[in-house]
mmCIF file of N, CA, C and O in Angstrom:
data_model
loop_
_atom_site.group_PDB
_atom_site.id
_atom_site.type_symbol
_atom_site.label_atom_id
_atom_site.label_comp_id
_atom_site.label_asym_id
_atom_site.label_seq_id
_atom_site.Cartn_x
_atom_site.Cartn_y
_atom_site.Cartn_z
ATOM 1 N N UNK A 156 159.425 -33.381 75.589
ATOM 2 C CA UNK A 156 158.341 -33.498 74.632
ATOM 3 C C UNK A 156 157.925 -32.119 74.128
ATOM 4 O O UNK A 156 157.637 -31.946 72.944
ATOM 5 N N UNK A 157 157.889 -30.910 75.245
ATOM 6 C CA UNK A 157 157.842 -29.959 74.868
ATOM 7 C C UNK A 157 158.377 -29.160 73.599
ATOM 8 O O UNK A 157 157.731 -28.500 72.786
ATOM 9 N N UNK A 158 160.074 -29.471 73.680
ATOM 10 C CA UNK A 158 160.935 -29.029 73.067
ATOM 11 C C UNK A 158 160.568 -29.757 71.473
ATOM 12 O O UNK A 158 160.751 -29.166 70.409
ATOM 13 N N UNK A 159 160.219 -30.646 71.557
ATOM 14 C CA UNK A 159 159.956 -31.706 70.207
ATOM 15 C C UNK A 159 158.924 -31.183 69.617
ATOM 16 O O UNK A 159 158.741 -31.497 68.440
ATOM 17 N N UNK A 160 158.134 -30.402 70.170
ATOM 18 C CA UNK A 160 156.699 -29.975 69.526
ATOM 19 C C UNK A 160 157.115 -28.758 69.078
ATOM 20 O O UNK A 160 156.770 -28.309 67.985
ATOM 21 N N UNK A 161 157.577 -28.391 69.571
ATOM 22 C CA UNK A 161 158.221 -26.893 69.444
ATOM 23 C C UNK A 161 159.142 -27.020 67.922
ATOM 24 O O UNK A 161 158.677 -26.371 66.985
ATOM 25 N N UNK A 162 159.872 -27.483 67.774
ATOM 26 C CA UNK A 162 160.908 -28.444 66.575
ATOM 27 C C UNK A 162 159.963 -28.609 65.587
ATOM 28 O O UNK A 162 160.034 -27.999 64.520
ATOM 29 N N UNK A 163 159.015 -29.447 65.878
ATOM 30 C CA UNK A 163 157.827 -29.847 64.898
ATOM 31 C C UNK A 163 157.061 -28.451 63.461
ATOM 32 O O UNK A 163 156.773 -28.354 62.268
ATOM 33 N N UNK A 164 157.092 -27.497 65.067
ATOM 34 C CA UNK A 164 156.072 -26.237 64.383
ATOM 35 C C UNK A 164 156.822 -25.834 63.877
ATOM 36 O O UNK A 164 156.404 -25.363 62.819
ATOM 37 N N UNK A 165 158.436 -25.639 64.081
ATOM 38 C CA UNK A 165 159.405 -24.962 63.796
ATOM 39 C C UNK A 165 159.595 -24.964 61.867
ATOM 40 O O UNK A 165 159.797 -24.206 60.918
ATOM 41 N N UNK A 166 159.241 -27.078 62.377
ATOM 42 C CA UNK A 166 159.514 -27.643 60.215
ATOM 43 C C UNK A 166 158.030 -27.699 59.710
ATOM 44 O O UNK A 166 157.666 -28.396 58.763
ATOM 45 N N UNK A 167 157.044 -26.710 60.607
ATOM 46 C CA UNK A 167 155.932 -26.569 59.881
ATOM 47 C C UNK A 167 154.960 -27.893 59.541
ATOM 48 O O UNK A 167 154.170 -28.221 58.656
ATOM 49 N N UNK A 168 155.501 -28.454 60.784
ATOM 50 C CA UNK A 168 154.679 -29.613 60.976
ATOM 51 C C UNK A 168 153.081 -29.833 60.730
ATOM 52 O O UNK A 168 152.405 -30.649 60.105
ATOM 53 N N UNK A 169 152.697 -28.136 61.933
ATOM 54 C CA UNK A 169 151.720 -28.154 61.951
ATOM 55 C C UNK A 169 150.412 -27.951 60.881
ATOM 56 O O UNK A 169 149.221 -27.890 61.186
ATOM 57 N N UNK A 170 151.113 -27.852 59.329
ATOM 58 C CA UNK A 170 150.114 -27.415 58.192
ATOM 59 C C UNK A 170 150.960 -28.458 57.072
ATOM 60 O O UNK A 170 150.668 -28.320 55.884
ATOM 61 N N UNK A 171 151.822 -29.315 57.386
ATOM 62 C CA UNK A 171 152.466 -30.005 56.557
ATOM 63 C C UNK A 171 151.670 -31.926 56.364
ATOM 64 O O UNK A 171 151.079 -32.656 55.568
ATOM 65 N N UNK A 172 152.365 -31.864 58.041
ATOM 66 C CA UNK A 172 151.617 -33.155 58.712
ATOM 67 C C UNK A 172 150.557 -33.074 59.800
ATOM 68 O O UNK A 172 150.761 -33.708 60.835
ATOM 69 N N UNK A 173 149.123 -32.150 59.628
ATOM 70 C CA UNK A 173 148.586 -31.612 60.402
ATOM 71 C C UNK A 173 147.897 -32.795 62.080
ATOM 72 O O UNK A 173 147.781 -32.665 63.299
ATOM 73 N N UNK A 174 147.601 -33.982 60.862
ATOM 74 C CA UNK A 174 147.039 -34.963 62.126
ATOM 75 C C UNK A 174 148.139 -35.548 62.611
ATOM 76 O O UNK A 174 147.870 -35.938 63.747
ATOM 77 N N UNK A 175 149.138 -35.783 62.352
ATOM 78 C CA UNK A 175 150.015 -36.010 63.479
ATOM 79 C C UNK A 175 150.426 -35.299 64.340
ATOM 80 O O UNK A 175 150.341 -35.503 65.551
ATOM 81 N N UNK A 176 151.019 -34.195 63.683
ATOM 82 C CA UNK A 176 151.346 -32.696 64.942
ATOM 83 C C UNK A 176 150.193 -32.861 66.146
ATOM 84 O O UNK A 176 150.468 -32.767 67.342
ATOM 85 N N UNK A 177 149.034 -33.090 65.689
ATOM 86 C CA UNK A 177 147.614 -33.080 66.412
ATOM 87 C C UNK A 177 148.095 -33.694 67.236
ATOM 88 O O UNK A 177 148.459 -33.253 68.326
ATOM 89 N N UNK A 178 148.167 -34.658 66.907
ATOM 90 C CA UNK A 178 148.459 -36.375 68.032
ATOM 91 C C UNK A 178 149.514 -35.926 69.205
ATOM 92 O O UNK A 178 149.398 -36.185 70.403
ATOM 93 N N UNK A 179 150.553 -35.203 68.582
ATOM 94 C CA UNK A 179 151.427 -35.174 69.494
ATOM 95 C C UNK A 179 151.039 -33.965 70.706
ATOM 96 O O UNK A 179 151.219 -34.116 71.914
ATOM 97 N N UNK A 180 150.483 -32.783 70.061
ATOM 98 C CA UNK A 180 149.944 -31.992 70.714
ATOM 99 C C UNK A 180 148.721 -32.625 72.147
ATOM 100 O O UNK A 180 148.778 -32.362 73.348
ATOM 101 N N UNK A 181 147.837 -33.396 71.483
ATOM 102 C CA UNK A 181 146.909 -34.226 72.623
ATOM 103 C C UNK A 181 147.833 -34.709 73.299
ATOM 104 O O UNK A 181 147.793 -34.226 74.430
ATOM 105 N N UNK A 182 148.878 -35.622 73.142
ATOM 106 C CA UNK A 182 149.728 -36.738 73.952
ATOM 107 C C UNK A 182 150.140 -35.553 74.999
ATOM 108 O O UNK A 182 149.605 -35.587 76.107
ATOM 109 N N UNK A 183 151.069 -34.501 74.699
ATOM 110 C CA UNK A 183 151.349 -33.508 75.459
ATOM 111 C C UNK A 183 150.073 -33.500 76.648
ATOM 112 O O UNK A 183 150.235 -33.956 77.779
ATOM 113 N N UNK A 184 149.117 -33.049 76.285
ATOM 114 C CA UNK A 184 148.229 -32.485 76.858
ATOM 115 C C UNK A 184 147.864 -33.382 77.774
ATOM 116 O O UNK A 184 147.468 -32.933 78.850
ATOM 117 N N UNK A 185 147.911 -35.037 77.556
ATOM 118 C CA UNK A 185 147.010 -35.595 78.387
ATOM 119 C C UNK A 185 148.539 -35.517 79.343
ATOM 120 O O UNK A 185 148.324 -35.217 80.518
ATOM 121 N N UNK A 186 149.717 -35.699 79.063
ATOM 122 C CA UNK A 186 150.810 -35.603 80.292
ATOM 123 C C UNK A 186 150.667 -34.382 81.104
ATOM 124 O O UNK A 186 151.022 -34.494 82.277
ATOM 125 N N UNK A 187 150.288 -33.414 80.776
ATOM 126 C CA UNK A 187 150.035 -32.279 81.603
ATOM 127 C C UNK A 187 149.197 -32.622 82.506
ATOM 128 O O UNK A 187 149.476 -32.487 83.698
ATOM 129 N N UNK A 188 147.549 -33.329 81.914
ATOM 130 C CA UNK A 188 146.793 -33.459 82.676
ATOM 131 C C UNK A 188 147.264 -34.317 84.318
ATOM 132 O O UNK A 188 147.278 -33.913 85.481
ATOM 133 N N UNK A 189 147.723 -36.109 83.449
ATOM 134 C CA UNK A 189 148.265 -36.609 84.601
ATOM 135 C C UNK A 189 148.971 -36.353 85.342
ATOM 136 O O UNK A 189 148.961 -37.109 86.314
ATOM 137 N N UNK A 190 149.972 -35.211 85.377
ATOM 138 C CA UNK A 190 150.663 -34.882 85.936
ATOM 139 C C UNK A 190 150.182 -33.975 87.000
ATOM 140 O O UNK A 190 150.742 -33.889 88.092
ATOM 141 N N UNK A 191 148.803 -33.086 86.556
ATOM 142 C CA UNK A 191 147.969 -32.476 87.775
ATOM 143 C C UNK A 191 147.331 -33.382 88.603
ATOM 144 O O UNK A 191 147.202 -33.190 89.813
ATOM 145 N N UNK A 192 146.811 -34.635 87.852
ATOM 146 C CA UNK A 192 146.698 -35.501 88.467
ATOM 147 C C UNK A 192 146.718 -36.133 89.416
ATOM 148 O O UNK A 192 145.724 -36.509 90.038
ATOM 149 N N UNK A 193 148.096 -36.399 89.738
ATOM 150 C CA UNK A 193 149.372 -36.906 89.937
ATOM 151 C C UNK A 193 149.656 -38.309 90.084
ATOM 152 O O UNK A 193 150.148 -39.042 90.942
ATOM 153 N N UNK A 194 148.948 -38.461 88.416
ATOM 154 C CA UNK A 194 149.808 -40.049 87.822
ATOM 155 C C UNK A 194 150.996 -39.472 86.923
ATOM 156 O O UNK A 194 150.983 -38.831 85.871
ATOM 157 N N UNK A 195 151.826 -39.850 87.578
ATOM 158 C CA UNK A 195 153.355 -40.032 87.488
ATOM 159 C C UNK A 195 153.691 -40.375 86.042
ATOM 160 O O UNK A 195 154.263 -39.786 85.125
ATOM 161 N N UNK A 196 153.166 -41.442 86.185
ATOM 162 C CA UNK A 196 153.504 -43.018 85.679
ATOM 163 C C UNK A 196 152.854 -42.562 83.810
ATOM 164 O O UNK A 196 153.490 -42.341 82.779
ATOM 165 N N UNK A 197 151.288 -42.584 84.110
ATOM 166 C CA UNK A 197 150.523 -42.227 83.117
ATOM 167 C C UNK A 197 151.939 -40.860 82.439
ATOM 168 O O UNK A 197 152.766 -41.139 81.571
ATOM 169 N N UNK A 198 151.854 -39.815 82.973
ATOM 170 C CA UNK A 198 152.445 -38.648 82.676
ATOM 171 C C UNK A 198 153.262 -38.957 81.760
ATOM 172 O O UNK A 198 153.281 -38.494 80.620
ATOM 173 N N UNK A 199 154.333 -40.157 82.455
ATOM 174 C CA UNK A 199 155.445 -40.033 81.428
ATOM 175 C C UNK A 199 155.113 -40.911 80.658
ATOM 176 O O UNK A 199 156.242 -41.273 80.324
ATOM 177 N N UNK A 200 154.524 -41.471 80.173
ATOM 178 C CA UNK A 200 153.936 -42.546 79.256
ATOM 179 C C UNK A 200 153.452 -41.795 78.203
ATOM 180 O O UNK A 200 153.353 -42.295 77.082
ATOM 181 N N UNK A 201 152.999 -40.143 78.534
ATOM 182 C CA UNK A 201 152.086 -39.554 77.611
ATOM 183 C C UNK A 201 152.812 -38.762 77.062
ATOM 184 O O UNK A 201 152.694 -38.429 75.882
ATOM 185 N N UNK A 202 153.904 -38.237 78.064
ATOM 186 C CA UNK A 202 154.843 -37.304 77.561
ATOM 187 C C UNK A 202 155.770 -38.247 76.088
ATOM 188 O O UNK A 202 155.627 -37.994 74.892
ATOM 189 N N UNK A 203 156.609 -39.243 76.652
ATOM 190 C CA UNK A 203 157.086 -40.026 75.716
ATOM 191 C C UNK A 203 156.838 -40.573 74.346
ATOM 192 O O UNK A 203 157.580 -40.890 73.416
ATOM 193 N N UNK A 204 155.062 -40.578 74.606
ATOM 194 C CA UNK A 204 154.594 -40.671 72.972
ATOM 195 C C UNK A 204 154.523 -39.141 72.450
ATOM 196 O O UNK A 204 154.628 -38.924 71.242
ATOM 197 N N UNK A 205 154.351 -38.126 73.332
ATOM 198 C CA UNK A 205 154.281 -36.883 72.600
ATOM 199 C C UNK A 205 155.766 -37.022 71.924
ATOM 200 O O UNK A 205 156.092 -37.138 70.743
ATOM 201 N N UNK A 206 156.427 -36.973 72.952
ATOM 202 C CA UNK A 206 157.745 -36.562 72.028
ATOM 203 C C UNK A 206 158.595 -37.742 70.488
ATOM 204 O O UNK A 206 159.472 -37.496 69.660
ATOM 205 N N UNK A 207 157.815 -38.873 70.749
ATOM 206 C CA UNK A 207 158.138 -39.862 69.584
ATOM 207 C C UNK A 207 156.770 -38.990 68.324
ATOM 208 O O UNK A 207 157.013 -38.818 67.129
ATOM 209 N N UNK A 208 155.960 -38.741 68.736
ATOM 210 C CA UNK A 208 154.622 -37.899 67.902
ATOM 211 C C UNK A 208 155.487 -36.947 67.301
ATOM 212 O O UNK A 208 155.562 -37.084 66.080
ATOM 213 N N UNK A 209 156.053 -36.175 67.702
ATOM 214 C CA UNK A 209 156.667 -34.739 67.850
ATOM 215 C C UNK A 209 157.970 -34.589 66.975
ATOM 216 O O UNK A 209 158.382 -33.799 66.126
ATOM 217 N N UNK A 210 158.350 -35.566 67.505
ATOM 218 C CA UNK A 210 159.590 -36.316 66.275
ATOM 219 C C UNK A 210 159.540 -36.920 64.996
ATOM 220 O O UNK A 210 160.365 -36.701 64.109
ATOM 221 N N UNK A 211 158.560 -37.687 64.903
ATOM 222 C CA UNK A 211 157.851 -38.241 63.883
ATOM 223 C C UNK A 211 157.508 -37.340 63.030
ATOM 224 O O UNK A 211 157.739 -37.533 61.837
ATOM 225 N N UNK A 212 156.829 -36.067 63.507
ATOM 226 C CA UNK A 212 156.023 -35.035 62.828
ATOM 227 C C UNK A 212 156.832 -34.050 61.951
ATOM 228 O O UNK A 212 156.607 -33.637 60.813
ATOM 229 N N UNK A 213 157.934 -33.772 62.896
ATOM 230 C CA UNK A 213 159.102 -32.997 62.617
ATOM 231 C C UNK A 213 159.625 -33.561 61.096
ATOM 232 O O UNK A 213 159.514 -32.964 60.026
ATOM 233 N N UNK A 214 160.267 -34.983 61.355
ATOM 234 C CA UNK A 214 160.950 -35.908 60.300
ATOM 235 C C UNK A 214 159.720 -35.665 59.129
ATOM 236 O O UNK A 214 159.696 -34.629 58.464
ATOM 237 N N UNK A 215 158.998 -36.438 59.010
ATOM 238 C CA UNK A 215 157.647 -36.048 57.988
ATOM 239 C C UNK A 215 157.643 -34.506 57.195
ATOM 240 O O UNK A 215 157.796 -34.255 56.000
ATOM 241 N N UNK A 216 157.508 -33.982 57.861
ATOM 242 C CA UNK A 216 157.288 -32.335 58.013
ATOM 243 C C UNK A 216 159.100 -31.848 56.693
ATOM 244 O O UNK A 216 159.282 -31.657 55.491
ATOM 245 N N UNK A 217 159.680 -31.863 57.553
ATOM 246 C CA UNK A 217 160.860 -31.835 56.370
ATOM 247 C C UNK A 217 160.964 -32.529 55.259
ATOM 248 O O UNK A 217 161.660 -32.108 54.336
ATOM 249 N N UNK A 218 160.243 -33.777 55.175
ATOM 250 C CA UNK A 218 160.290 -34.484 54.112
ATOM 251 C C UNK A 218 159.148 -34.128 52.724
ATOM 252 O O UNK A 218 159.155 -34.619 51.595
ATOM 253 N N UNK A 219 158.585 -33.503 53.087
ATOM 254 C CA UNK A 219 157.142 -32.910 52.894
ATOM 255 C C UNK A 219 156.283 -31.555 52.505
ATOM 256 O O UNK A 219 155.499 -30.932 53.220
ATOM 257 N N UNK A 220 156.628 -31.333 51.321
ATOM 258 C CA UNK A 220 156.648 -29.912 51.418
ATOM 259 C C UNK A 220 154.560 -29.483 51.967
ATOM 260 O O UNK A 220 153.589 -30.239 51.923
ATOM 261 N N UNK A 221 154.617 -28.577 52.240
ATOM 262 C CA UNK A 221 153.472 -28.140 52.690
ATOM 263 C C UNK A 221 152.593 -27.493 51.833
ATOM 264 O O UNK A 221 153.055 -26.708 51.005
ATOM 265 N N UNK A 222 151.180 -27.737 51.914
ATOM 266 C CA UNK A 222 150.294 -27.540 50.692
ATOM 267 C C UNK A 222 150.135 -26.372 50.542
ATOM 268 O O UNK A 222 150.199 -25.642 51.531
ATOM 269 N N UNK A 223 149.864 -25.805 49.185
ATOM 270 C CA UNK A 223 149.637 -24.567 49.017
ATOM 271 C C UNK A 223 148.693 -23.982 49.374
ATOM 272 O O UNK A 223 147.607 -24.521 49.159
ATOM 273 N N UNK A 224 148.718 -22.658 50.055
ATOM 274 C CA UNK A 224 147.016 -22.154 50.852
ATOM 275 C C UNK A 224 145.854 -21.986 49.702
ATOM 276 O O UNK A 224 144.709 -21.669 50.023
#
């Protein structure tokens, strides 16, 4: 999921498709959390939507040119 977010910022996700990048960024975050947690279970549940978020964002993001500042 990591790597997917990373991909995302890469196609400028993050100023292209800003509330999704978001989404995926939280999803990340709450898998980190559960994972200090140590819900497992939750973790990868959160990780998995990050990285479908992350992917999503990416795809969008290329499709999409990004607004002018």
């Amino acid at each position: 999921a990591k790597t997917a977010l990373v991909e995302a910022k890469d196609a400028n996700a993050d100023t292209s498709v800003p509330d999704l990048y978001k989404s995926a960024e939280e999803a990340l975050n709450t898998a980190k959390t559960e994972m200090d947690n140590g819900d497992f279970v939750k973790s990868k549940e959160a990780s998995e939507k990050a990285k479908q978020l992350a992917d999503e964002a990416a795809k969008k993001a290329k499709e999409t040119p990004a607004p002018k500042p």
